[in-house]
Coordinates of C-alpha atoms in Angstrom, one line a residue:
X1 CA -0.1 0.1 -0.1
X2 CA 1.2 3.5 -0.9
X3 CA 1.8 6.3 1.5
X4 CA -1.1 8.8 1.5
X5 CA -0.1 12.3 0.0
X6 CA -0.9 14.9 2.8
X7 CA -2.7 17.9 1.2
X8 CA -3.6 20.9 3.3
X9 CA -7.1 22.2 2.6
X10 CA -8.5 25.7 3.6
X11 CA -12.3 26.1 3.4
X12 CA -13.4 29.5 2.3
X13 CA -16.6 31.1 3.9
X14 CA -18.8 30.1 1.1
X15 CA -17.4 26.4 1.1
X16 CA -18.1 25.7 4.8
X17 CA -20.7 23.0 5.5
X18 CA -20.0 21.2 2.3
X19 CA -18.7 17.6 2.2
X20 CA -14.9 17.7 2.2
X21 CA -13.2 16.1 -0.8
X22 CA -12.5 12.5 -0.1
X23 CA -11.7 9.0 -1.9
X24 CA -15.0 7.1 -1.7
X25 CA -13.3 3.7 -2.0
X26 CA -9.9 2.2 -1.3
X27 CA -9.0 1.9 -5.0
X28 CA -10.6 5.4 -5.9
X29 CA -8.0 7.5 -7.7
X30 CA -9.9 10.9 -7.3
X31 CA -12.0 12.8 -4.8
X32 CA -15.3 14.4 -5.8
X33 CA -15.6 18.2 -5.8
X34 CA -18.8 20.0 -4.8
X35 CA -20.1 23.2 -6.1
X36 CA -20.0 26.0 -3.6
X37 CA -22.8 28.1 -4.6
X38 CA -24.9 30.0 -2.2
X39 CA -27.8 28.1 -0.7
X40 CA -30.4 29.7 -2.9
X41 CA -28.2 30.1 -6.0
X42 CA -28.3 27.8 -8.9
X43 CA -26.5 27.9 -12.2
X44 CA -28.2 26.7 -15.4
X45 CA -25.9 25.7 -18.0
X46 CA -27.4 25.7 -21.6
X47 CA -26.0 23.4 -24.3
X48 CA -22.6 24.5 -25.4
X49 CA -22.3 27.0 -22.5
X50 CA -19.5 27.0 -20.1
X51 CA -19.1 28.5 -16.7
X52 CA -16.7 28.5 -13.7
X53 CA -18.0 26.9 -10.6
X54 CA -16.2 27.6 -7.2
X55 CA -15.5 24.7 -4.9
X56 CA -15.2 26.9 -1.7
X57 CA -11.6 25.8 -0.8
X58 CA -7.8 26.3 -1.4
X59 CA -5.2 23.7 -1.2
X60 CA -1.4 23.5 -0.6
X61 CA 0.0 20.6 -2.4
X62 CA 3.4 19.3 -1.6
X63 CA 6.2 20.1 -3.9
X64 CA 6.5 17.5 -6.6
X65 CA 2.7 17.1 -7.0
X66 CA -0.1 18.5 -9.0
X67 CA -4.0 18.1 -8.8
X68 CA -5.8 17.4 -12.0
X69 CA -9.4 18.5 -12.3
X70 CA -11.4 15.8 -14.5
X71 CA -15.0 15.1 -15.4
X72 CA -17.3 12.9 -13.5
X73 CA -18.1 10.0 -15.7
X74 CA -21.7 9.8 -14.6
X75 CA -22.3 13.6 -15.5
X76 CA -20.6 13.1 -18.9
X77 CA -22.6 10.0 -19.8
X78 CA -26.1 10.9 -18.7
X79 CA -26.1 14.7 -19.3
X80 CA -23.1 15.6 -21.5
X81 CA -21.4 17.9 -18.8
X82 CA -17.7 17.8 -18.8
X83 CA -14.6 20.0 -17.8
X84 CA -12.7 22.1 -20.3
X85 CA -9.0 22.0 -20.3
X86 CA -9.2 18.6 -19.0
X87 CA -7.4 17.6 -17.1
X88 CA -7.0 21.0 -15.5
X89 CA -3.8 21.5 -13.6
X90 CA -3.5 23.0 -10.1
X91 CA 0.2 23.6 -9.5
X92 CA 2.0 23.0 -6.0
X93 CA 2.6 26.8 -5.6
X94 CA -1.1 27.8 -6.4
X95 CA -2.8 29.1 -3.3
X96 CA -6.2 30.5 -4.8
X97 CA -9.6 28.9 -4.7
X98 CA -9.9 25.7 -6.7
X99 CA -12.5 26.3 -9.4
X100 CA -14.1 23.9 -12.0
X101 CA -14.5 24.9 -15.6
X102 CA -17.7 23.1 -16.9
X103 CA -19.3 22.8 -20.2
X104 CA -22.6 21.4 -21.2
X105 CA -22.2 19.3 -24.4
X106 CA -25.7 17.7 -23.9
X107 CA -28.9 18.7 -25.7
X108 CA -30.7 20.1 -22.7
X109 CA -30.2 22.7 -20.0
X110 CA -28.5 21.4 -16.8
X111 CA -29.0 22.9 -13.3
X112 CA -26.1 23.0 -10.9
X113 CA -26.9 23.6 -7.2
X114 CA -25.0 24.0 -3.9
X115 CA -23.3 20.8 -2.9
X116 CA -23.8 19.1 -6.1
X117 CA -20.7 16.7 -7.1
X118 CA -19.5 18.4 -10.4
X119 CA -16.1 16.9 -10.9
X120 CA -13.1 15.0 -9.5
X121 CA -9.6 15.8 -8.5
X122 CA -6.7 13.5 -8.7
X123 CA -3.4 14.3 -7.0
X124 CA -0.5 13.0 -9.1
X125 CA 3.4 13.3 -9.0
X126 CA 5.0 15.5 -11.6
X127 CA 8.5 15.5 -12.9
X128 CA 10.7 18.4 -12.8
X129 CA 12.3 18.8 -16.2
X130 CA 15.2 20.5 -18.0
X131 CA 15.6 20.6 -21.7
X132 CA 18.8 19.9 -23.5
X133 CA 19.1 21.4 -26.9
X134 CA 20.6 19.2 -29.6
X135 CA 21.0 19.3 -33.2
X136 CA 19.2 15.9 -34.0
X137 CA 17.2 13.5 -32.0
X138 CA 17.7 9.7 -32.0
X139 CA 15.6 7.8 -34.5
X140 CA 12.8 5.4 -33.8
X141 CA 10.6 3.1 -35.8
X142 CA 7.7 5.6 -35.7
X143 CA 9.9 8.7 -36.4
X144 CA 7.8 11.8 -37.3
X145 CA 4.5 9.9 -38.2
X146 CA 1.9 11.8 -36.4
X147 CA -1.8 11.6 -35.4
X148 CA -3.3 8.1 -36.3
X149 CA 0.0 6.7 -37.5
X150 CA -0.1 3.7 -35.2
X151 CA -3.6 2.6 -36.1

């Protein structure tokens, strides 16, 4: 079993009272994110409309990790609700509120209300990279063949 990554979370005023992000099973990769709208507020997403939904919290990730914001499969399948810029990346040095950029790719209006689970977040390790400029790259069987070239 892997050690758990410890992430600090700070709930903002409009996020208090919401269910904190957590893994719902031992094998779950992500945690659900809830909409931190005001109690009486809802947001209606018309087909092809996009909007930024607050989660009501900020996080502090350990150096060497990122948080990825991804769609919830059930919302995508049943309603065509997905995230743009997916996966969205939250860097380890970002301290602002986590938001979710949603779009409605379905055929009908979709209503988002406070506490609705709207996306998932996966915390993953990242590599620090340095690029070394060279005149030529090594050759491979695939070479420069691009999109769709492997079947």
